[in-house]
Short mmCIF file of C-alpha atoms in Angstrom, two decimals:
data_model
loop_
_atom_site.label_atom_id
_atom_site.label_comp_id
_atom_site.label_asym_id
_atom_site.label_seq_id
_atom_site.Cartn_x
_atom_site.Cartn_y
_atom_site.Cartn_z
CA MET V 98 -124.76 18.08 -48.07
CA GLN V 99 -128.01 16.42 -46.95
CA GLY V 100 -129.46 17.62 -43.92
CA TYR V 101 -132.81 18.40 -41.92
CA GLN V 102 -134.77 21.59 -41.19
CA LEU V 103 -135.82 21.44 -37.67
CA LYS V 104 -138.36 23.59 -35.75
CA ILE V 105 -137.24 23.50 -32.09
CA ILE V 106 -140.19 24.66 -29.97
CA ILE V 107 -140.25 24.88 -26.10
CA LYS V 108 -143.15 23.07 -24.78
CA ASN V 109 -146.02 25.20 -23.22
CA SER V 110 -144.63 28.60 -24.21
CA LYS V 111 -147.38 31.02 -25.41
CA PRO V 112 -146.93 32.36 -27.78
CA PRO V 113 -144.49 29.53 -29.08
CA ILE V 114 -140.75 30.23 -28.62
CA TRP V 115 -138.92 28.31 -31.57
CA ARG V 116 -135.87 28.09 -33.36
CA ARG V 117 -135.88 26.94 -37.17
CA THR V 118 -132.66 25.31 -37.44
CA ALA V 119 -130.92 23.44 -40.22
CA VAL V 120 -128.43 20.54 -39.27
CA PRO V 121 -126.18 18.22 -41.24
CA GLY V 122 -127.82 14.92 -41.68
CA ASP V 123 -124.86 12.75 -40.38
CA ILE V 124 -124.48 14.19 -36.79
CA THR V 125 -125.42 12.30 -33.70
CA PHE V 126 -127.93 13.00 -31.00
CA GLY V 127 -124.96 14.13 -28.68
CA GLN V 128 -124.23 16.52 -31.53
CA LEU V 129 -127.81 17.66 -31.64
CA HIS V 130 -128.04 18.16 -27.98
CA ARG V 131 -124.92 20.81 -28.34
CA VAL V 132 -126.93 22.45 -31.18
CA ILE V 133 -129.97 22.81 -29.16
CA GLN V 134 -127.96 24.23 -26.08
CA ALA V 135 -126.45 26.80 -28.44
CA VAL V 136 -129.36 27.85 -30.37
CA TYR V 137 -131.34 28.52 -26.90
CA GLY V 138 -128.32 29.91 -24.93
CA TRP V 139 -128.51 27.14 -22.37
CA LYS V 140 -125.51 26.25 -20.29
CA ASP V 141 -125.02 22.66 -20.56
CA SER V 142 -125.37 22.06 -16.77
CA LYS V 143 -128.00 19.59 -16.72
CA PRO V 144 -128.74 16.27 -17.86
CA TYR V 145 -130.61 15.53 -21.07
CA ILE V 146 -132.66 12.86 -22.95
CA PHE V 147 -133.98 12.39 -26.34
CA GLU V 148 -137.35 10.40 -26.55
CA ILE V 149 -138.82 8.98 -29.79
CA PRO V 150 -142.33 8.86 -28.49
CA GLN V 151 -143.86 6.75 -31.35
CA LYS V 152 -141.50 4.08 -30.41
CA LYS V 153 -141.37 4.70 -26.66
CA ILE V 154 -137.41 4.92 -26.93
CA LYS V 155 -135.21 7.10 -25.16
CA ILE V 156 -131.77 8.08 -26.25
CA GLY V 157 -129.25 9.68 -23.76
CA PRO V 158 -125.41 10.34 -23.52
CA ALA V 159 -124.60 6.81 -23.02
CA GLU V 160 -126.68 5.35 -25.82
CA ASP V 161 -125.36 8.17 -28.49
CA GLN V 162 -126.12 7.40 -32.15
CA ALA V 163 -126.75 8.92 -35.51
CA ILE V 164 -130.00 11.02 -35.83
CA ALA V 165 -130.55 10.03 -39.47
CA PRO V 166 -132.35 6.69 -38.87
CA TRP V 167 -134.91 8.18 -36.54
CA LEU V 168 -135.46 11.74 -38.20
CA GLN V 169 -136.08 10.12 -41.57
CA ASN V 170 -139.08 8.08 -40.29
CA HIS V 171 -140.70 10.27 -37.64
CA LYS V 172 -142.44 13.92 -37.85
CA TRP V 173 -141.12 15.08 -34.41
CA ILE V 174 -138.93 13.82 -31.30
CA ARG V 175 -138.80 15.18 -27.79
CA TYR V 176 -135.73 16.75 -26.19
CA THR V 177 -135.84 17.23 -22.36
CA TYR V 178 -133.25 19.31 -20.59
CA GLY V 179 -132.97 18.89 -16.94
CA SER V 180 -134.79 16.77 -14.48
CA GLU V 181 -136.81 18.85 -12.06
CA ASN V 182 -138.48 21.89 -13.65
CA ALA V 183 -137.12 20.79 -16.87
CA TRP V 184 -137.12 22.56 -20.20
CA GLU V 185 -139.03 20.19 -22.69
CA HIS V 186 -138.71 20.73 -26.36
CA ARG V 187 -140.69 19.42 -29.23
CA VAL V 188 -138.05 19.06 -32.40
CA GLU V 189 -140.37 18.90 -35.69
CA ILE V 190 -138.76 17.51 -38.44
CA GLU V 191 -140.14 20.04 -41.28
CA LYS V 192 -138.33 18.50 -44.23
CA GLU V 193 -135.04 17.17 -45.60
CA VAL V 194 -132.53 19.46 -47.40
CA ASP V 195 -129.97 19.05 -49.91
CA ASP V 196 -127.81 21.96 -49.28
CA ALA V 197 -127.06 21.94 -45.66
CA LEU V 198 -123.63 23.50 -44.44
CA GLY V 199 -121.17 21.43 -42.46
CA TYR V 200 -122.50 23.23 -39.52
CA PRO V 201 -125.83 24.38 -38.32
CA ARG V 202 -127.56 27.46 -38.76
CA VAL V 203 -130.43 28.95 -37.59
CA ASP V 204 -132.77 30.69 -40.34
CA LYS V 205 -135.66 32.13 -38.35
CA TYR V 206 -136.59 32.48 -34.54
CA LYS V 207 -139.33 33.69 -32.33
CA GLY V 208 -138.56 34.69 -28.75
CA GLY V 209 -135.39 35.48 -26.82
CA ASN V 210 -133.37 33.31 -24.75
CA LEU V 211 -134.76 32.42 -21.41
CA PRO V 212 -133.23 32.31 -17.88
CA GLU V 213 -132.10 28.83 -17.62
CA ASP V 214 -132.55 28.40 -13.65
CA CYS V 215 -135.97 29.91 -13.20
CA GLY V 216 -138.19 26.92 -12.84
CA GLY V 217 -138.96 25.94 -16.23
CA ILE V 218 -141.46 27.71 -18.74
CA ALA V 219 -143.89 27.92 -15.81
CA GLY V 220 -141.25 29.64 -13.69
CA TYR V 221 -140.32 31.90 -16.15
CA TYR V 222 -144.21 32.90 -16.71
CA LYS V 223 -144.40 33.46 -12.79
CA LEU V 224 -141.34 35.86 -13.21
CA GLN V 225 -142.92 37.48 -16.22
CA GLU V 226 -146.03 38.34 -14.05
CA LYS V 227 -143.67 40.03 -11.42
CA GLY V 228 -141.87 41.92 -14.32
CA MET V 229 -138.82 39.85 -13.63
CA ALA V 230 -138.47 37.56 -16.34
CA GLY V 231 -135.00 38.66 -17.44
CA GLU V 232 -135.31 37.49 -21.07
CA GLU V 233 -132.24 38.05 -23.22
CA GLU V 234 -132.48 39.60 -26.57
CA TYR V 235 -131.80 36.84 -29.43
CA SER V 236 -128.82 38.00 -31.72
CA LEU V 237 -129.27 35.63 -34.84
CA GLU V 238 -125.99 36.93 -36.42
CA ALA V 239 -124.18 36.09 -33.11
CA VAL V 240 -125.63 32.63 -32.66
CA ASN V 241 -124.90 31.72 -36.24
CA GLN V 242 -121.30 32.90 -36.03
CA TYR V 243 -120.73 30.72 -32.99
CA LEU V 244 -122.42 27.60 -34.71
CA ALA V 245 -120.10 28.16 -37.37
CA GLU V 246 -116.98 28.71 -35.45
CA HIS V 247 -117.66 26.04 -32.79
CA LEU V 248 -120.16 23.76 -34.10
CA ASP V 249 -118.42 22.76 -37.52
CA PHE V 250 -118.44 19.07 -37.00
CA HIS V 251 -116.75 18.35 -40.16
CA LYS V 252 -114.07 21.25 -40.15
CA ASN V 253 -111.93 19.13 -37.78
CA SER V 254 -113.14 15.83 -38.49
CA GLY V 255 -109.62 14.74 -40.05
CA ALA V 256 -110.58 14.39 -43.68
CA SER V 257 -107.74 15.32 -45.94
CA GLY V 258 -108.75 15.48 -49.60
CA GLU V 259 -109.82 11.92 -50.81
CA THR V 260 -107.15 9.75 -49.02
CA GLY V 261 -108.10 10.73 -45.43
CA GLU V 262 -104.54 10.63 -44.58
CA TYR V 263 -103.34 12.99 -41.96
CA THR V 264 -100.32 13.81 -39.89
CA MET V 265 -100.47 14.76 -36.38
CA ALA V 266 -99.24 18.14 -37.49
CA GLN V 267 -102.20 18.76 -40.02
CA TRP V 268 -104.79 17.79 -37.59
CA LEU V 269 -103.49 19.96 -34.86
CA MET V 270 -103.29 23.02 -37.32
CA GLU V 271 -106.96 22.67 -38.46
CA ALA V 272 -108.32 22.03 -35.01
CA HIS V 273 -110.38 24.73 -33.32
CA PRO V 274 -108.49 26.66 -30.47
CA GLU V 275 -110.95 25.48 -28.03
CA GLU V 276 -110.46 21.85 -28.99
CA LEU V 277 -106.52 22.36 -28.74
CA GLU V 278 -107.05 23.76 -25.26
CA GLU V 279 -109.11 20.77 -24.29
CA LEU V 280 -106.19 18.65 -25.42
CA ALA V 281 -103.61 20.70 -23.56
CA GLU V 282 -105.83 20.13 -20.02
CA LEU V 283 -106.43 16.31 -20.81
CA ASN V 284 -102.58 15.88 -21.38
CA HIS V 285 -101.52 18.22 -18.49
CA LEU V 286 -99.54 20.57 -20.76
CA ALA V 287 -97.91 23.14 -18.42
CA SER V 288 -98.45 26.97 -19.00
CA TYR V 289 -100.50 26.72 -22.16
CA LYS V 290 -102.84 29.43 -21.42
CA ASN V 291 -100.93 32.27 -22.84
CA LEU V 292 -99.71 30.49 -26.01
CA THR V 293 -100.87 31.58 -29.61
CA LYS V 294 -102.52 28.78 -31.38
CA GLU V 295 -99.47 28.22 -33.59
CA GLU V 296 -97.29 28.06 -30.29
CA LEU V 297 -99.66 25.60 -28.56
CA THR V 298 -100.01 23.41 -31.84
CA VAL V 299 -95.97 22.90 -31.76
CA ARG V 300 -96.05 22.12 -28.01
CA LEU V 301 -98.98 19.67 -28.46
CA LYS V 302 -97.18 17.84 -31.32
CA GLU V 303 -94.11 17.75 -29.36
CA LEU V 304 -95.69 16.34 -26.34
CA LEU V 305 -98.01 13.68 -27.99
CA LEU V 306 -95.29 12.33 -30.08
CA ASN V 307 -92.76 12.07 -27.31
CA GLU V 308 -91.95 8.56 -26.42
CA ALA V 309 -92.24 8.77 -22.65
CA HIS V 310 -95.51 10.66 -22.81
CA MET V 311 -97.09 8.03 -25.18
CA SER V 312 -95.78 5.14 -23.30
CA GLN V 313 -97.86 6.68 -20.22
CA LEU V 314 -100.78 7.07 -22.14
CA LEU V 315 -100.86 3.40 -23.32
CA LEU V 316 -99.61 2.09 -20.12
CA TYR V 317 -102.39 3.38 -18.24
CA ALA V 318 -105.27 3.13 -20.54
CA GLY V 319 -108.17 0.82 -19.63
CA ALA V 320 -108.37 -2.72 -21.28
CA ASP V 321 -111.14 -1.70 -23.64
CA GLU V 322 -109.73 1.52 -24.92
CA TYR V 323 -106.26 -0.07 -25.15
CA ARG V 324 -107.81 -2.98 -27.44
CA VAL V 325 -109.64 -0.50 -29.57
CA PHE V 326 -106.77 1.59 -29.88
CA LEU V 327 -104.29 -1.29 -31.04
CA GLU V 328 -107.09 -2.58 -33.54
CA LEU V 329 -106.96 0.79 -35.11
CA THR V 330 -103.17 0.94 -35.20
CA ALA V 331 -103.24 -2.39 -37.11
CA GLY V 332 -105.90 -1.28 -39.75
CA GLU V 333 -105.19 1.15 -42.61
CA ARG V 334 -108.79 2.79 -42.82
CA GLY V 335 -109.38 3.37 -39.21
CA GLY V 336 -112.53 1.99 -37.58
CA ARG V 337 -115.85 2.98 -35.48
CA ALA V 338 -116.35 3.35 -31.88
CA ASP V 339 -119.17 4.61 -29.68
CA LEU V 340 -118.70 8.40 -29.50
CA ASN V 341 -119.54 8.49 -25.55
CA PHE V 342 -116.70 5.71 -25.06
CA VAL V 343 -114.38 8.01 -27.32
CA TYR V 344 -115.09 11.16 -25.44
CA ARG V 345 -114.25 9.36 -22.03
CA SER V 346 -110.92 8.03 -23.31
CA ARG V 347 -107.89 9.89 -22.61
CA LEU V 348 -105.98 7.78 -25.07
CA LEU V 349 -108.26 7.72 -27.94
CA ARG V 350 -109.03 11.60 -27.55
CA SER V 351 -105.51 12.50 -27.65
CA CYS V 352 -104.21 10.03 -30.45
CA CYS V 353 -107.01 9.53 -32.94
CA ILE V 354 -108.43 11.62 -35.50
CA LEU V 355 -112.47 11.64 -35.63
CA THR V 356 -113.65 11.81 -39.40
CA ARG V 357 -116.89 13.37 -40.61
CA ASP V 358 -118.43 9.89 -40.71
CA THR V 359 -117.31 9.27 -37.16
CA THR V 360 -114.58 6.86 -38.27
CA LEU V 361 -111.57 6.82 -35.93
CA VAL V 362 -108.20 7.22 -37.70
CA VAL V 363 -104.50 6.97 -36.07
CA PRO V 364 -101.96 9.32 -37.64
CA GLU V 365 -99.03 7.54 -39.25
CA GLU V 366 -96.32 9.05 -36.83
CA VAL V 367 -98.54 7.79 -33.92
CA LYS V 368 -98.57 4.17 -35.58
CA ALA V 369 -94.76 4.27 -35.89
CA LEU V 370 -94.22 5.39 -32.32
CA CYS V 371 -96.48 2.61 -31.03
CA ARG V 372 -94.84 0.05 -32.80
CA LYS V 373 -91.60 1.19 -31.08
CA ILE V 374 -93.23 1.47 -27.82
CA ILE V 375 -95.19 -1.77 -27.50
CA THR V 376 -92.96 -4.89 -26.65
CA PRO V 377 -93.67 -8.24 -24.91
CA GLU V 378 -92.34 -6.46 -21.72
CA PHE V 379 -94.64 -3.57 -22.07
CA GLU V 380 -97.52 -5.72 -22.63
CA ALA V 381 -96.80 -7.49 -19.45
CA LYS V 382 -96.56 -4.24 -17.65
CA HIS V 383 -99.96 -2.94 -19.06
CA GLU V 384 -101.47 -6.31 -17.93
CA GLU V 385 -100.07 -5.94 -14.48
CA ILE V 386 -101.59 -2.27 -14.20
CA GLU V 387 -104.80 -3.59 -15.55
CA THR V 388 -104.87 -6.14 -12.78
CA LEU V 389 -104.18 -3.36 -10.14
CA ARG V 390 -106.96 -1.34 -11.80
CA LYS V 391 -109.30 -4.36 -11.29
CA TYR V 392 -108.43 -4.85 -7.60
CA CYS V 393 -109.08 -1.31 -7.03
CA SER V 394 -112.49 -1.25 -8.82
CA SER V 395 -113.64 -4.43 -6.81
CA ALA V 396 -112.30 -3.00 -3.58
CA SER V 397 -114.14 0.31 -4.32
CA TYR V 398 -117.45 -1.75 -4.89
CA LEU V 399 -117.20 -3.84 -1.81
CA TYR V 400 -115.73 -1.15 0.65
CA GLY V 401 -115.64 2.13 -0.74
CA VAL V 402 -112.58 2.98 1.29
CA THR V 403 -109.92 0.33 1.45
CA PRO V 404 -106.50 0.48 3.47
CA VAL V 405 -103.64 -0.01 1.41
CA SER V 406 -102.59 -2.66 3.90
CA LEU V 407 -105.89 -4.68 3.07
CA LEU V 408 -105.49 -4.33 -0.74
CA THR V 409 -101.87 -5.65 -0.51
CA LYS V 410 -103.18 -8.51 1.53
CA LEU V 411 -105.64 -9.51 -0.97
CA TYR V 412 -103.48 -9.02 -3.89
CA ASN V 413 -100.75 -11.27 -2.61
CA GLN V 414 -103.48 -13.84 -1.42
CA TYR V 415 -105.02 -14.06 -4.68
CA GLU V 416 -102.12 -13.50 -7.00
CA GLY V 417 -99.45 -15.55 -5.02
CA THR V 418 -96.89 -12.44 -4.90
CA ARG V 419 -95.29 -10.85 -1.79
CA LEU V 420 -95.59 -7.09 -2.58
CA THR V 421 -94.92 -4.74 0.17
CA GLU V 422 -97.50 -1.97 1.16
CA GLU V 423 -95.14 0.58 0.03
CA ILE V 424 -94.73 -0.69 -3.36
CA MET V 425 -98.53 -1.35 -3.44
CA GLY V 426 -99.16 2.40 -2.18
CA THR V 427 -96.64 3.74 -4.87
CA ARG V 428 -98.36 1.73 -7.67
CA CYS V 429 -101.72 3.11 -6.55
CA MET V 430 -100.63 6.63 -6.48
CA GLU V 431 -99.29 6.35 -10.08
CA LEU V 432 -102.64 4.71 -11.13
CA MET V 433 -104.62 7.80 -9.62
CA ASN V 434 -102.18 10.07 -11.23
CA ASN V 435 -102.93 8.62 -14.61
CA GLY V 436 -106.72 8.67 -14.62
CA GLY V 437 -107.59 5.98 -12.21
CA THR V 438 -110.96 5.81 -10.72
CA VAL V 439 -109.62 5.80 -6.96
CA THR V 440 -107.60 8.61 -4.99
CA VAL V 441 -105.24 7.63 -2.19
CA ILE V 442 -105.75 9.51 1.16
CA ASN V 443 -104.00 8.52 4.40
CA ASP V 444 -102.92 5.21 3.29
CA SER V 445 -106.41 4.13 1.89
CA ILE V 446 -107.66 4.02 -1.48
CA VAL V 447 -111.11 5.90 -1.79
CA ALA V 448 -113.62 5.49 -4.58
CA ASN V 449 -113.59 8.79 -6.50
CA GLU V 450 -117.53 9.05 -6.22
CA LEU V 451 -117.09 9.33 -2.55
CA LEU V 452 -114.95 12.41 -2.73
CA GLU V 453 -117.77 14.91 -3.11
CA GLN V 454 -118.53 16.57 0.29
CA ASP V 455 -116.43 14.11 1.68
CA ALA V 456 -118.60 11.44 1.73
CA TYR V 457 -115.95 8.79 2.47
CA ARG V 458 -115.58 10.26 5.88
CA MET V 459 -119.30 9.75 6.58
CA LEU V 460 -119.09 6.20 5.15
CA LEU V 461 -116.12 5.46 7.59
CA LEU V 462 -118.34 6.60 10.76
CA LEU V 463 -121.08 4.26 9.35
CA GLN V 464 -118.95 1.14 9.07
CA GLY V 465 -117.15 1.75 12.37
CA THR V 466 -115.55 -1.46 13.36
CA LYS V 467 -117.30 -3.67 11.26
CA PRO V 468 -115.14 -6.54 9.54
CA TYR V 469 -114.25 -6.55 5.62
CA TYR V 470 -115.84 -9.47 3.82
CA ILE V 471 -113.16 -11.29 1.90
CA PRO V 472 -114.44 -13.36 -1.05
CA PRO V 473 -112.85 -16.99 -0.93
CA VAL V 474 -111.40 -17.07 -4.51
CA ARG V 475 -109.87 -14.41 -7.04
CA GLY V 476 -112.48 -14.93 -9.56
CA LEU V 477 -115.24 -14.00 -7.43
CA PHE V 478 -113.41 -10.94 -5.91
CA LEU V 479 -112.60 -9.53 -9.23
CA GLN V 480 -116.17 -9.83 -10.81
CA TYR V 481 -117.48 -7.12 -8.54
CA GLY V 482 -115.20 -4.70 -10.14
CA VAL V 483 -116.16 -5.78 -13.72
CA LEU V 484 -119.73 -6.11 -13.10
CA TYR V 485 -120.03 -3.32 -10.36
CA GLY V 486 -122.76 -5.28 -9.06
CA GLU V 487 -123.91 -9.07 -9.23
CA ALA V 488 -125.90 -11.13 -11.52
CA PRO V 489 -129.52 -12.14 -10.01
CA ASP V 490 -129.48 -14.97 -7.60
CA GLN V 491 -132.66 -16.92 -6.64
CA ASN V 492 -134.02 -13.82 -4.71
CA GLY V 493 -133.44 -11.32 -7.65
CA ARG V 494 -134.80 -13.91 -10.13
CA GLU V 495 -137.92 -14.17 -7.95
CA LEU V 496 -138.24 -10.26 -7.75
CA ILE V 497 -138.03 -10.17 -11.56
CA ARG V 498 -140.47 -12.86 -11.78
CA TYR V 499 -142.86 -11.40 -9.58
CA VAL V 500 -142.55 -8.08 -11.16
CA ARG V 501 -143.15 -9.39 -14.56
CA GLU V 502 -145.96 -11.79 -14.08
CA GLU V 503 -147.98 -10.09 -11.18
CA LEU V 504 -147.16 -6.30 -12.01
CA ASP V 505 -147.39 -6.62 -15.80
CA ALA V 506 -143.82 -5.34 -16.27
CA GLY V 507 -141.94 -6.19 -19.48
CA GLN V 508 -138.81 -8.32 -19.21
CA ALA V 509 -136.62 -5.25 -19.75
CA GLN V 510 -138.46 -3.25 -17.26
CA ALA V 511 -138.19 -5.99 -14.42
CA ASN V 512 -134.46 -6.54 -15.13
CA SER V 513 -133.69 -2.76 -15.09
CA TYR V 514 -135.79 -2.41 -11.88
CA PHE V 515 -133.77 -5.21 -10.31
CA TYR V 516 -130.56 -3.89 -11.02
CA GLU V 517 -131.74 -0.32 -9.62
CA VAL V 518 -132.82 -1.88 -6.44
CA GLN V 519 -129.34 -3.66 -6.02
CA ALA V 520 -127.71 -0.56 -6.48
CA LEU V 521 -129.92 1.42 -4.12
CA ILE V 522 -129.31 -1.37 -1.36
CA HIS V 523 -125.64 -1.32 -2.11
CA LYS V 524 -125.63 2.34 -1.30
CA ASN V 525 -127.55 2.00 1.99
CA TYR V 526 -130.85 3.18 0.90
CA GLU V 527 -134.17 2.33 2.63
CA MET V 528 -136.97 0.29 1.68
CA GLU V 529 -139.32 2.91 1.07
CA ASP V 530 -136.67 3.99 -1.62
CA LEU V 531 -136.80 0.68 -3.33
CA ILE V 532 -140.67 0.83 -3.74
CA ALA V 533 -140.53 4.34 -4.94
CA ALA V 534 -138.01 3.35 -7.58
CA ALA V 535 -140.40 1.06 -9.06
CA ALA V 536 -142.45 4.27 -10.39
CA LYS V 537 -139.41 5.22 -12.65
CA TYR V 538 -140.08 1.69 -14.53
CA ASN V 539 -143.90 2.10 -14.76
CA ILE V 540 -144.21 -0.75 -12.26
CA THR V 541 -147.20 0.10 -9.92
CA PRO V 542 -148.35 -2.42 -7.19
CA GLY V 543 -152.12 -1.64 -7.53
CA THR V 544 -153.39 -3.51 -4.53
CA LYS V 545 -152.37 -4.12 -0.83
CA GLU V 546 -151.60 -7.55 -1.68
CA GLN V 547 -149.28 -6.64 -4.75
CA LEU V 548 -147.75 -4.15 -2.42
CA ALA V 549 -147.16 -6.62 0.28
CA GLY V 550 -145.90 -9.31 -2.27
CA LEU V 551 -143.39 -6.66 -3.66
CA SER V 552 -142.28 -5.61 -0.30
CA GLU V 553 -141.44 -9.24 0.65
CA ARG V 554 -139.38 -9.95 -2.21
CA LEU V 555 -137.65 -6.68 -1.97
CA ARG V 556 -136.64 -7.66 1.48
CA SER V 557 -135.29 -10.97 0.34
CA VAL V 558 -133.05 -9.25 -2.21
CA TRP V 559 -132.18 -6.80 0.70
CA ASN V 560 -130.89 -9.41 2.93
CA HIS V 561 -128.75 -10.90 0.09
CA THR V 562 -127.24 -7.81 -1.45
CA ARG V 563 -123.74 -6.59 -0.50
CA ARG V 564 -123.70 -3.11 0.91
CA LEU V 565 -120.94 -0.43 1.17
CA GLY V 566 -121.96 0.40 5.00
CA ASP V 567 -121.55 -3.30 5.86
CA ARG V 568 -117.98 -3.39 4.06
CA GLY V 569 -119.11 -5.89 1.38
CA TYR V 570 -121.19 -8.04 3.74
CA THR V 571 -124.81 -8.67 3.17
CA PRO V 572 -127.26 -7.92 5.87
CA LEU V 573 -128.01 -11.61 6.51
CA GLU V 574 -124.14 -12.56 6.55
CA LEU V 575 -123.55 -9.79 8.99
CA GLU V 576 -126.18 -10.73 11.23
CA ILE V 577 -124.82 -14.29 11.39
CA LEU V 578 -121.26 -13.32 11.94
CA GLN V 579 -122.44 -10.97 14.75
CA LYS V 580 -124.25 -13.79 16.39
CA LYS V 581 -121.11 -16.03 16.17
CA THR V 582 -118.78 -13.24 17.50
CA ALA V 583 -121.40 -12.62 20.60
CA LEU V 584 -121.33 -16.38 21.40
CA SER V 585 -117.47 -16.55 21.15
CA SER V 586 -117.06 -13.63 23.42
CA GLY V 587 -119.60 -14.71 25.95
CA ALA V 588 -123.34 -14.15 25.23
CA GLY V 589 -125.02 -11.63 27.61
CA LYS V 590 -121.78 -9.89 28.92
CA PRO V 591 -121.87 -6.33 28.34
CA GLY V 592 -119.03 -5.02 26.26
CA PRO V 593 -117.39 -1.71 26.46
CA VAL V 594 -119.29 1.23 25.29
CA GLN V 595 -117.86 2.36 21.68
CA LYS V 596 -117.83 6.03 21.45
CA SER V 597 -118.43 7.28 17.69
CA GLN V 598 -118.40 10.57 15.95
CA LYS V 599 -121.91 12.35 16.09
CA ILE V 600 -123.58 12.61 12.47
CA TYR V 601 -125.92 15.60 12.23
CA PRO V 602 -129.01 15.59 10.12
CA ASN V 603 -127.58 18.10 7.59
CA ASP V 604 -124.22 16.06 7.13
CA PRO V 605 -123.72 14.15 3.69
CA CYS V 606 -124.87 10.77 4.27
CA PRO V 607 -122.07 8.53 5.03
CA CYS V 608 -123.41 5.58 2.29
CA GLY V 609 -122.47 8.08 -0.49
CA SER V 610 -125.76 8.58 -2.05
CA GLY V 611 -125.03 12.39 -2.18
CA ARG V 612 -128.38 13.06 -0.21
CA LYS V 613 -128.45 14.59 3.38
CA TYR V 614 -128.25 12.05 6.47
CA LYS V 615 -131.68 12.99 7.67
CA LYS V 616 -133.27 12.35 4.24
CA CYS V 617 -131.37 8.89 3.74
CA CYS V 618 -129.94 6.63 6.49
CA GLY V 619 -130.94 8.80 9.18
CA ARG V 620 -134.44 8.51 8.53
#
């Protein structure tokens, strides 16, 4: 099998710490990431990015693709693991080999495994000076055994002789135990921890080929994964899909075989079962659930926390139905229990991203008694859930133009910066955060005039961007609305003092940014 001999070196290590590793030629960058994690003993707990410095191209999890086109034409690439105090690796492509195994192996190495959370290579050397480095002795035999058992990317690929035909039973029998456990967890299989591999295989086959379970998988699959799955079931040879997309899909991971050339194949028993399940009535039910998913997504973008009563009102208003709050609440609960992106708490749907550190509670405090922005038409409301943002209006286009023409940014840089700015404003970040974000895209105002020009355009975008803290209103809309409310209630008349719960400096910021209040909206 064609493959590559790589020398993976930790940057700034003296003497160099490296692993000479052979890898199959048909793996992806996501799989190469797993290889590097294994050969260095990293914990896979931090973000990573590959870079092709010669082309100024970055490849992360969302852009996963085959390594071959890049490794064939470059002498080295960069792999960075972590963000702050990151571990940077230089991956040298030493040569192509014709005798690569189906799994990676380490042939030679220099240096042991380093403690991951010591502050990068600089932090490691500081610990070394104090005699506290904690380097682990490297076991070549143990590492290669792990690679063979856990990172054989072809062993469980689903290839069956020359035909590629696989039954569900064959696929499960040849899968690695860890893969079976992942499937069991993904499909909520009860009491699987103490089962033998043979017992787990039987239980999984029974579950995955159960008509009721398959119906649930199909019914609650998102529109894109549902479409891809139907295309696969209609074909004889399978098809391709982005690997990152596949790994995020419960339906595709549970019911498809991934072959060695990254082709997705649906077993014949699954195809037969799906033909039985998918009727016109089933399609209508799936469309109904998908519509509710869109409503939840749009409400999450605009409000973060949405009372079921409001969601019911919006749904009935736009769809011309008469659902009760009880029915809507039940449907939202079912969506939540089948992999939805919202959670039902106290008769409200909460965006899952706001669950960490109870950020949704702080958001409610920030929102106070502000009214909810209600888009005038259905299409406008639903577009927020599809785009999870807004296309540039005249203010956004002016920011993009200024950054491109006055600050010498490329079109792609300018566009990306605009959407970053929009996301930050939406999450209630401050103006200084918007300016600081420009550096991420190599956009630097070099003079006071340029900084003033950038700030002016950022302020315009700010005033016209919908914010979570303002329940979907833009700052300008909310200001106008509050003035109208003040006039209608009698200008100049003092209203009752509203008591609000105190937000302490070290509390999570209510905007959902994940930062402390004192370092975010409380500055």
